[in-house]
mmCIF file with all atom_site columns, C-alpha atoms in Angstrom:
data_model
loop_
_atom_site.group_PDB
_atom_site.id
_atom_site.type_symbol
_atom_site.label_atom_id
_atom_site.label_alt_id
_atom_site.label_comp_id
_atom_site.label_asym_id
_atom_site.label_entity_id
_atom_site.label_seq_id
_atom_site.pdbx_PDB_ins_code
_atom_site.Cartn_x
_atom_site.Cartn_y
_atom_site.Cartn_z
_atom_site.occupancy
_atom_site.B_iso_or_equiv
_atom_site.pdbx_formal_charge
_atom_site.auth_seq_id
_atom_site.auth_comp_id
_atom_site.auth_asym_id
_atom_site.auth_atom_id
_atom_site.pdbx_PDB_model_num
ATOM 1   C CA . MET M 1 1   ? 125.385 113.473 -36.283 1.00 92.00 ? 405 MET M CA 1
ATOM 2   C CA . THR M 1 2   ? 122.552 116.156 -37.727 1.00 96.00 ? 406 THR M CA 1
ATOM 3   C CA . THR M 1 3   ? 122.244 116.209 -41.364 1.00 97.00 ? 407 THR M CA 1
ATOM 4   C CA . PRO M 1 4   ? 120.756 118.664 -43.644 1.00 97.00 ? 408 PRO M CA 1
ATOM 5   C CA . GLU M 1 5   ? 117.117 117.553 -43.383 1.00 97.00 ? 409 GLU M CA 1
ATOM 6   C CA . ASP M 1 6   ? 117.625 117.906 -39.645 1.00 98.00 ? 410 ASP M CA 1
ATOM 7   C CA . HIS M 1 7   ? 118.948 121.714 -40.155 1.00 98.00 ? 411 HIS M CA 1
ATOM 8   C CA . THR M 1 8   ? 116.123 122.284 -42.292 1.00 98.00 ? 412 THR M CA 1
ATOM 9   C CA . LEU M 1 9   ? 113.417 121.191 -39.297 1.00 98.00 ? 413 LEU M CA 1
ATOM 10  C CA . LEU M 1 10  ? 115.762 122.729 -36.999 1.00 98.00 ? 414 LEU M CA 1
ATOM 11  C CA . ARG M 1 11  ? 115.121 125.935 -38.851 1.00 98.00 ? 415 ARG M CA 1
ATOM 12  C CA . ARG M 1 12  ? 111.663 125.946 -38.405 1.00 98.00 ? 416 ARG M CA 1
ATOM 13  C CA . ALA M 1 13  ? 111.367 125.395 -35.073 1.00 98.00 ? 417 ALA M CA 1
ATOM 14  C CA . ILE M 1 14  ? 113.989 128.575 -34.539 1.00 98.00 ? 418 ILE M CA 1
ATOM 15  C CA . ALA M 1 15  ? 111.333 130.204 -36.631 1.00 98.00 ? 419 ALA M CA 1
ATOM 16  C CA . LEU M 1 16  ? 108.643 129.117 -34.138 1.00 98.00 ? 420 LEU M CA 1
ATOM 17  C CA . ALA M 1 17  ? 110.980 130.728 -31.509 1.00 98.00 ? 421 ALA M CA 1
ATOM 18  C CA . ALA M 1 18  ? 111.327 134.338 -32.917 1.00 98.00 ? 422 ALA M CA 1
ATOM 19  C CA . ALA M 1 19  ? 107.251 133.944 -33.560 1.00 98.00 ? 423 ALA M CA 1
ATOM 20  C CA . ALA M 1 20  ? 107.226 133.150 -29.504 1.00 98.00 ? 424 ALA M CA 1
ATOM 21  C CA . ARG M 1 21  ? 109.278 136.228 -29.052 1.00 98.00 ? 425 ARG M CA 1
ATOM 22  C CA . THR M 1 22  ? 107.454 138.456 -31.461 1.00 98.00 ? 426 THR M CA 1
ATOM 23  C CA . ALA M 1 23  ? 104.294 137.726 -29.245 1.00 98.00 ? 427 ALA M CA 1
ATOM 24  C CA . GLY M 1 24  ? 105.426 138.319 -25.968 1.00 98.00 ? 428 GLY M CA 1
ATOM 25  C CA . ASP M 1 25  ? 106.659 135.116 -24.856 1.00 98.00 ? 429 ASP M CA 1
ATOM 26  C CA . PRO M 1 26  ? 110.166 133.401 -24.490 1.00 97.00 ? 430 PRO M CA 1
ATOM 27  C CA . PRO M 1 27  ? 111.849 132.730 -27.516 1.00 97.00 ? 431 PRO M CA 1
ATOM 28  C CA . PHE M 1 28  ? 111.501 128.877 -27.806 1.00 98.00 ? 432 PHE M CA 1
ATOM 29  C CA . GLY M 1 29  ? 109.954 126.607 -30.633 1.00 98.00 ? 433 GLY M CA 1
ATOM 30  C CA . SER M 1 30  ? 109.762 123.047 -31.393 1.00 98.00 ? 434 SER M CA 1
ATOM 31  C CA . LEU M 1 31  ? 108.161 120.885 -34.056 1.00 98.00 ? 435 LEU M CA 1
ATOM 32  C CA . LEU M 1 32  ? 107.472 116.966 -34.011 1.00 98.00 ? 436 LEU M CA 1
ATOM 33  C CA . ALA M 1 33  ? 108.327 114.797 -37.318 1.00 98.00 ? 437 ALA M CA 1
ATOM 34  C CA . GLY M 1 34  ? 107.731 111.838 -38.435 1.00 98.00 ? 438 GLY M CA 1
ATOM 35  C CA . PRO M 1 35  ? 109.981 109.111 -39.849 1.00 95.00 ? 439 PRO M CA 1
ATOM 36  C CA . ASP M 1 36  ? 110.188 110.432 -43.273 1.00 96.00 ? 440 ASP M CA 1
ATOM 37  C CA . GLY M 1 37  ? 110.301 114.010 -42.384 1.00 96.00 ? 441 GLY M CA 1
ATOM 38  C CA . THR M 1 38  ? 106.815 114.961 -42.403 1.00 98.00 ? 442 THR M CA 1
ATOM 39  C CA . VAL M 1 39  ? 105.960 117.963 -39.632 1.00 98.00 ? 443 VAL M CA 1
ATOM 40  C CA . LEU M 1 40  ? 103.267 116.294 -37.578 1.00 98.00 ? 444 LEU M CA 1
ATOM 41  C CA . ALA M 1 41  ? 102.759 118.878 -35.043 1.00 98.00 ? 445 ALA M CA 1
ATOM 42  C CA . GLU M 1 42  ? 104.302 122.481 -34.320 1.00 98.00 ? 446 GLU M CA 1
ATOM 43  C CA . GLU M 1 43  ? 104.305 124.297 -31.110 1.00 98.00 ? 447 GLU M CA 1
ATOM 44  C CA . ARG M 1 44  ? 105.676 127.579 -29.686 1.00 98.00 ? 448 ARG M CA 1
ATOM 45  C CA . ASN M 1 45  ? 106.540 129.092 -25.893 1.00 98.00 ? 449 ASN M CA 1
ATOM 46  C CA . THR M 1 46  ? 103.251 130.599 -24.616 1.00 98.00 ? 450 THR M CA 1
ATOM 47  C CA . THR M 1 47  ? 103.957 130.983 -20.925 1.00 98.00 ? 451 THR M CA 1
ATOM 48  C CA . ARG M 1 48  ? 103.176 134.420 -20.920 1.00 98.00 ? 452 ARG M CA 1
ATOM 49  C CA . THR M 1 49  ? 100.270 135.057 -22.927 1.00 98.00 ? 453 THR M CA 1
ATOM 50  C CA . ASP M 1 50  ? 99.024  131.745 -21.598 1.00 98.00 ? 454 ASP M CA 1
ATOM 51  C CA . GLN M 1 51  ? 99.945  132.699 -18.238 1.00 98.00 ? 455 GLN M CA 1
ATOM 52  C CA . ASP M 1 52  ? 100.739 129.268 -17.930 1.00 98.00 ? 456 ASP M CA 1
ATOM 53  C CA . ILE M 1 53  ? 104.590 128.354 -16.437 1.00 97.00 ? 457 ILE M CA 1
ATOM 54  C CA . THR M 1 54  ? 104.580 124.859 -18.065 1.00 98.00 ? 458 THR M CA 1
ATOM 55  C CA . ALA M 1 55  ? 103.336 125.899 -21.501 1.00 98.00 ? 459 ALA M CA 1
ATOM 56  C CA . HIS M 1 56  ? 106.733 125.023 -23.224 1.00 98.00 ? 460 HIS M CA 1
ATOM 57  C CA . PRO M 1 57  ? 106.560 124.167 -26.955 1.00 98.00 ? 461 PRO M CA 1
ATOM 58  C CA . GLU M 1 58  ? 108.430 120.765 -25.796 1.00 98.00 ? 462 GLU M CA 1
ATOM 59  C CA . LEU M 1 59  ? 105.704 119.792 -23.490 1.00 98.00 ? 463 LEU M CA 1
ATOM 60  C CA . LYS M 1 60  ? 102.797 120.339 -25.595 1.00 98.00 ? 464 LYS M CA 1
ATOM 61  C CA . LEU M 1 61  ? 104.468 118.709 -28.527 1.00 98.00 ? 465 LEU M CA 1
ATOM 62  C CA . ALA M 1 62  ? 104.920 115.487 -26.310 1.00 98.00 ? 466 ALA M CA 1
ATOM 63  C CA . ARG M 1 63  ? 101.693 115.620 -24.644 1.00 98.00 ? 467 ARG M CA 1
ATOM 64  C CA . TRP M 1 64  ? 99.896  115.864 -27.992 1.00 98.00 ? 468 TRP M CA 1
ATOM 65  C CA . ALA M 1 65  ? 101.795 112.729 -29.326 1.00 98.00 ? 469 ALA M CA 1
ATOM 66  C CA . ALA M 1 66  ? 100.629 110.667 -26.206 1.00 98.00 ? 470 ALA M CA 1
ATOM 67  C CA . ARG M 1 67  ? 97.438  111.780 -26.522 1.00 98.00 ? 471 ARG M CA 1
ATOM 68  C CA . GLU M 1 68  ? 97.048  111.522 -30.628 1.00 98.00 ? 472 GLU M CA 1
ATOM 69  C CA . LEU M 1 69  ? 100.008 108.950 -31.898 1.00 98.00 ? 473 LEU M CA 1
ATOM 70  C CA . ASP M 1 70  ? 100.028 104.874 -31.074 1.00 97.00 ? 474 ASP M CA 1
ATOM 71  C CA . ALA M 1 71  ? 102.852 104.076 -29.325 1.00 97.00 ? 475 ALA M CA 1
ATOM 72  C CA . ALA M 1 72  ? 104.872 102.679 -32.494 1.00 97.00 ? 476 ALA M CA 1
ATOM 73  C CA . THR M 1 73  ? 104.364 105.997 -34.490 1.00 97.00 ? 477 THR M CA 1
ATOM 74  C CA . ALA M 1 74  ? 105.463 107.788 -31.701 1.00 98.00 ? 478 ALA M CA 1
ATOM 75  C CA . ALA M 1 75  ? 108.602 105.937 -31.802 1.00 98.00 ? 479 ALA M CA 1
ATOM 76  C CA . GLY M 1 76  ? 109.313 106.912 -35.043 1.00 98.00 ? 480 GLY M CA 1
ATOM 77  C CA . THR M 1 77  ? 109.241 110.502 -34.402 1.00 98.00 ? 481 THR M CA 1
ATOM 78  C CA . THR M 1 78  ? 112.312 113.453 -34.079 1.00 98.00 ? 482 THR M CA 1
ATOM 79  C CA . MET M 1 79  ? 111.647 116.513 -32.067 1.00 98.00 ? 483 MET M CA 1
ATOM 80  C CA . TYR M 1 80  ? 113.471 119.284 -33.416 1.00 98.00 ? 484 TYR M CA 1
ATOM 81  C CA . THR M 1 81  ? 113.824 122.375 -30.855 1.00 98.00 ? 485 THR M CA 1
ATOM 82  C CA . SER M 1 82  ? 115.399 125.953 -30.629 1.00 98.00 ? 486 SER M CA 1
ATOM 83  C CA . CYS M 1 83  ? 117.097 125.090 -27.434 1.00 97.00 ? 487 CYS M CA 1
ATOM 84  C CA . GLU M 1 84  ? 117.580 121.551 -25.453 1.00 97.00 ? 488 GLU M CA 1
ATOM 85  C CA . PRO M 1 85  ? 114.487 120.188 -23.333 1.00 98.00 ? 489 PRO M CA 1
ATOM 86  C CA . CYS M 1 86  ? 114.694 121.209 -19.774 1.00 96.00 ? 490 CYS M CA 1
ATOM 87  C CA . GLY M 1 87  ? 114.048 118.499 -17.029 1.00 95.00 ? 491 GLY M CA 1
ATOM 88  C CA . MET M 1 88  ? 110.642 118.998 -17.138 1.00 97.00 ? 492 MET M CA 1
ATOM 89  C CA . CYS M 1 89  ? 110.097 118.548 -20.849 1.00 98.00 ? 493 CYS M CA 1
ATOM 90  C CA . ALA M 1 90  ? 112.583 115.776 -21.178 1.00 98.00 ? 494 ALA M CA 1
ATOM 91  C CA . ALA M 1 91  ? 110.702 113.353 -18.427 1.00 98.00 ? 495 ALA M CA 1
ATOM 92  C CA . VAL M 1 92  ? 107.802 114.326 -20.731 1.00 98.00 ? 496 VAL M CA 1
ATOM 93  C CA . ILE M 1 93  ? 109.210 113.591 -24.029 1.00 98.00 ? 497 ILE M CA 1
ATOM 94  C CA . GLN M 1 94  ? 110.551 110.216 -22.917 1.00 98.00 ? 498 GLN M CA 1
ATOM 95  C CA . GLN M 1 95  ? 107.123 109.110 -20.965 1.00 97.00 ? 499 GLN M CA 1
ATOM 96  C CA . ALA M 1 96  ? 105.826 110.408 -24.716 1.00 98.00 ? 500 ALA M CA 1
ATOM 97  C CA . GLY M 1 97  ? 107.850 107.316 -25.950 1.00 98.00 ? 501 GLY M CA 1
ATOM 98  C CA . LEU M 1 98  ? 109.774 110.014 -28.869 1.00 98.00 ? 502 LEU M CA 1
ATOM 99  C CA . ARG M 1 99  ? 112.429 108.481 -30.834 1.00 98.00 ? 503 ARG M CA 1
ATOM 100 C CA . ARG M 1 100 ? 114.733 111.608 -31.056 1.00 98.00 ? 504 ARG M CA 1
ATOM 101 C CA . VAL M 1 101 ? 115.357 115.025 -29.874 1.00 98.00 ? 505 VAL M CA 1
ATOM 102 C CA . VAL M 1 102 ? 117.349 117.331 -31.932 1.00 98.00 ? 506 VAL M CA 1
ATOM 103 C CA . PHE M 1 103 ? 117.917 120.833 -30.740 1.00 98.00 ? 507 PHE M CA 1
ATOM 104 C CA . ALA M 1 104 ? 119.776 124.045 -31.891 1.00 98.00 ? 508 ALA M CA 1
ATOM 105 C CA . LEU M 1 105 ? 120.989 125.835 -28.379 1.00 97.00 ? 509 LEU M CA 1
ATOM 106 C CA . SER M 1 106 ? 122.085 123.705 -25.233 1.00 95.00 ? 510 SER M CA 1
ATOM 107 C CA . GLY M 1 107 ? 121.260 124.373 -22.249 1.00 91.00 ? 511 GLY M CA 1
ATOM 108 C CA . ARG M 1 108 ? 124.532 125.534 -21.245 1.00 89.00 ? 512 ARG M CA 1
ATOM 109 C CA . GLN M 1 109 ? 124.651 127.462 -23.880 1.00 93.00 ? 513 GLN M CA 1
ATOM 110 C CA . LEU M 1 110 ? 121.316 128.928 -22.977 1.00 92.00 ? 514 LEU M CA 1
ATOM 111 C CA . LEU M 1 111 ? 122.722 129.922 -19.549 1.00 87.00 ? 515 LEU M CA 1
ATOM 112 C CA . ASP M 1 112 ? 125.938 131.862 -21.177 1.00 88.00 ? 516 ASP M CA 1
ATOM 113 C CA . ILE M 1 113 ? 123.429 134.010 -23.159 1.00 90.00 ? 517 ILE M CA 1
ATOM 114 C CA . ARG M 1 114 ? 120.962 134.537 -20.301 1.00 84.00 ? 518 ARG M CA 1
ATOM 115 C CA . PRO M 1 115 ? 120.711 136.144 -17.307 1.00 76.00 ? 519 PRO M CA 1
ATOM 116 C CA . GLY M 1 116 ? 119.303 134.539 -14.375 1.00 74.00 ? 520 GLY M CA 1
ATOM 117 C CA . SER M 1 117 ? 115.844 133.901 -12.779 1.00 70.00 ? 521 SER M CA 1
ATOM 118 C CA . GLY M 1 118 ? 116.926 135.607 -9.726  1.00 74.00 ? 522 GLY M CA 1
ATOM 119 C CA . ARG M 1 119 ? 114.946 133.224 -7.854  1.00 81.00 ? 523 ARG M CA 1
ATOM 120 C CA . PRO M 1 120 ? 116.848 131.083 -5.438  1.00 88.00 ? 524 PRO M CA 1
ATOM 121 C CA . ALA M 1 121 ? 116.955 127.325 -5.536  1.00 85.00 ? 525 ALA M CA 1
ATOM 122 C CA . VAL M 1 122 ? 114.262 125.429 -3.812  1.00 89.00 ? 526 VAL M CA 1
ATOM 123 C CA . PRO M 1 123 ? 115.605 122.980 -1.027  1.00 93.00 ? 527 PRO M CA 1
ATOM 124 C CA . GLN M 1 124 ? 114.443 119.744 -1.341  1.00 93.00 ? 528 GLN M CA 1
ATOM 125 C CA . GLU M 1 125 ? 114.426 116.807 1.336   1.00 95.00 ? 529 GLU M CA 1
ATOM 126 C CA . GLY M 1 126 ? 114.181 113.288 1.104   1.00 95.00 ? 530 GLY M CA 1
ATOM 127 C CA . PRO M 1 127 ? 113.599 110.577 0.961   1.00 93.00 ? 531 PRO M CA 1
ATOM 128 C CA . ALA M 1 128 ? 111.091 109.870 3.997   1.00 95.00 ? 532 ALA M CA 1
ATOM 129 C CA . LEU M 1 129 ? 108.334 107.407 4.777   1.00 96.00 ? 533 LEU M CA 1
ATOM 130 C CA . PHE M 1 130 ? 109.842 104.717 2.200   1.00 95.00 ? 534 PHE M CA 1
ATOM 131 C CA . ASP M 1 131 ? 107.749 101.964 3.665   1.00 96.00 ? 535 ASP M CA 1
ATOM 132 C CA . GLU M 1 132 ? 104.677 104.031 3.013   1.00 96.00 ? 536 GLU M CA 1
ATOM 133 C CA . VAL M 1 133 ? 104.937 105.374 0.309   1.00 96.00 ? 537 VAL M CA 1
ATOM 134 C CA . ARG M 1 134 ? 106.471 101.697 -1.425  1.00 95.00 ? 538 ARG M CA 1
ATOM 135 C CA . ALA M 1 135 ? 102.941 100.437 -0.339  1.00 96.00 ? 539 ALA M CA 1
ATOM 136 C CA . VAL M 1 136 ? 101.360 102.469 -2.798  1.00 96.00 ? 540 VAL M CA 1
ATOM 137 C CA . VAL M 1 137 ? 103.650 102.485 -5.884  1.00 95.00 ? 541 VAL M CA 1
ATOM 138 C CA . GLU M 1 138 ? 104.768 99.005  -5.252  1.00 95.00 ? 542 GLU M CA 1
ATOM 139 C CA . GLY M 1 139 ? 103.002 96.722  -8.371  1.00 95.00 ? 543 GLY M CA 1
ATOM 140 C CA . TYR M 1 140 ? 101.758 99.368  -10.318 1.00 94.00 ? 544 TYR M CA 1
ATOM 141 C CA . TYR M 1 141 ? 104.271 99.211  -12.903 1.00 90.00 ? 545 TYR M CA 1
ATOM 142 C CA . ARG M 1 142 ? 103.670 95.572  -13.881 1.00 87.00 ? 546 ARG M CA 1
#
């Protein structure tokens, strides 16, 4: 359950989304807060201005946290974001070891108010060559 303090920080993420839109980028913004609510870092979407399809604010903050924070500090953080993280960002948030994500707009709600991308789904095939790839991966994560 979100708190009034969460709502205050979530409103800042929404303001960052508005700034992204004003700059010509998709309207998404995020911030990372420590356990006491102190804002550690802020980002907004810059996919158009940076010409980088991965320049999502959640991804940039998770990368920042993994680079700049020790594991214990990262594990105490909360990311506040204007929209539920996409699959790419969610995976990086998990890898960075962040504790919690609070979002304003769900991915489903976004799809209801946003027109489709117009791009067809990319077919994926696999798994294949399991024994060959297993030999490369097995033992790495121990």
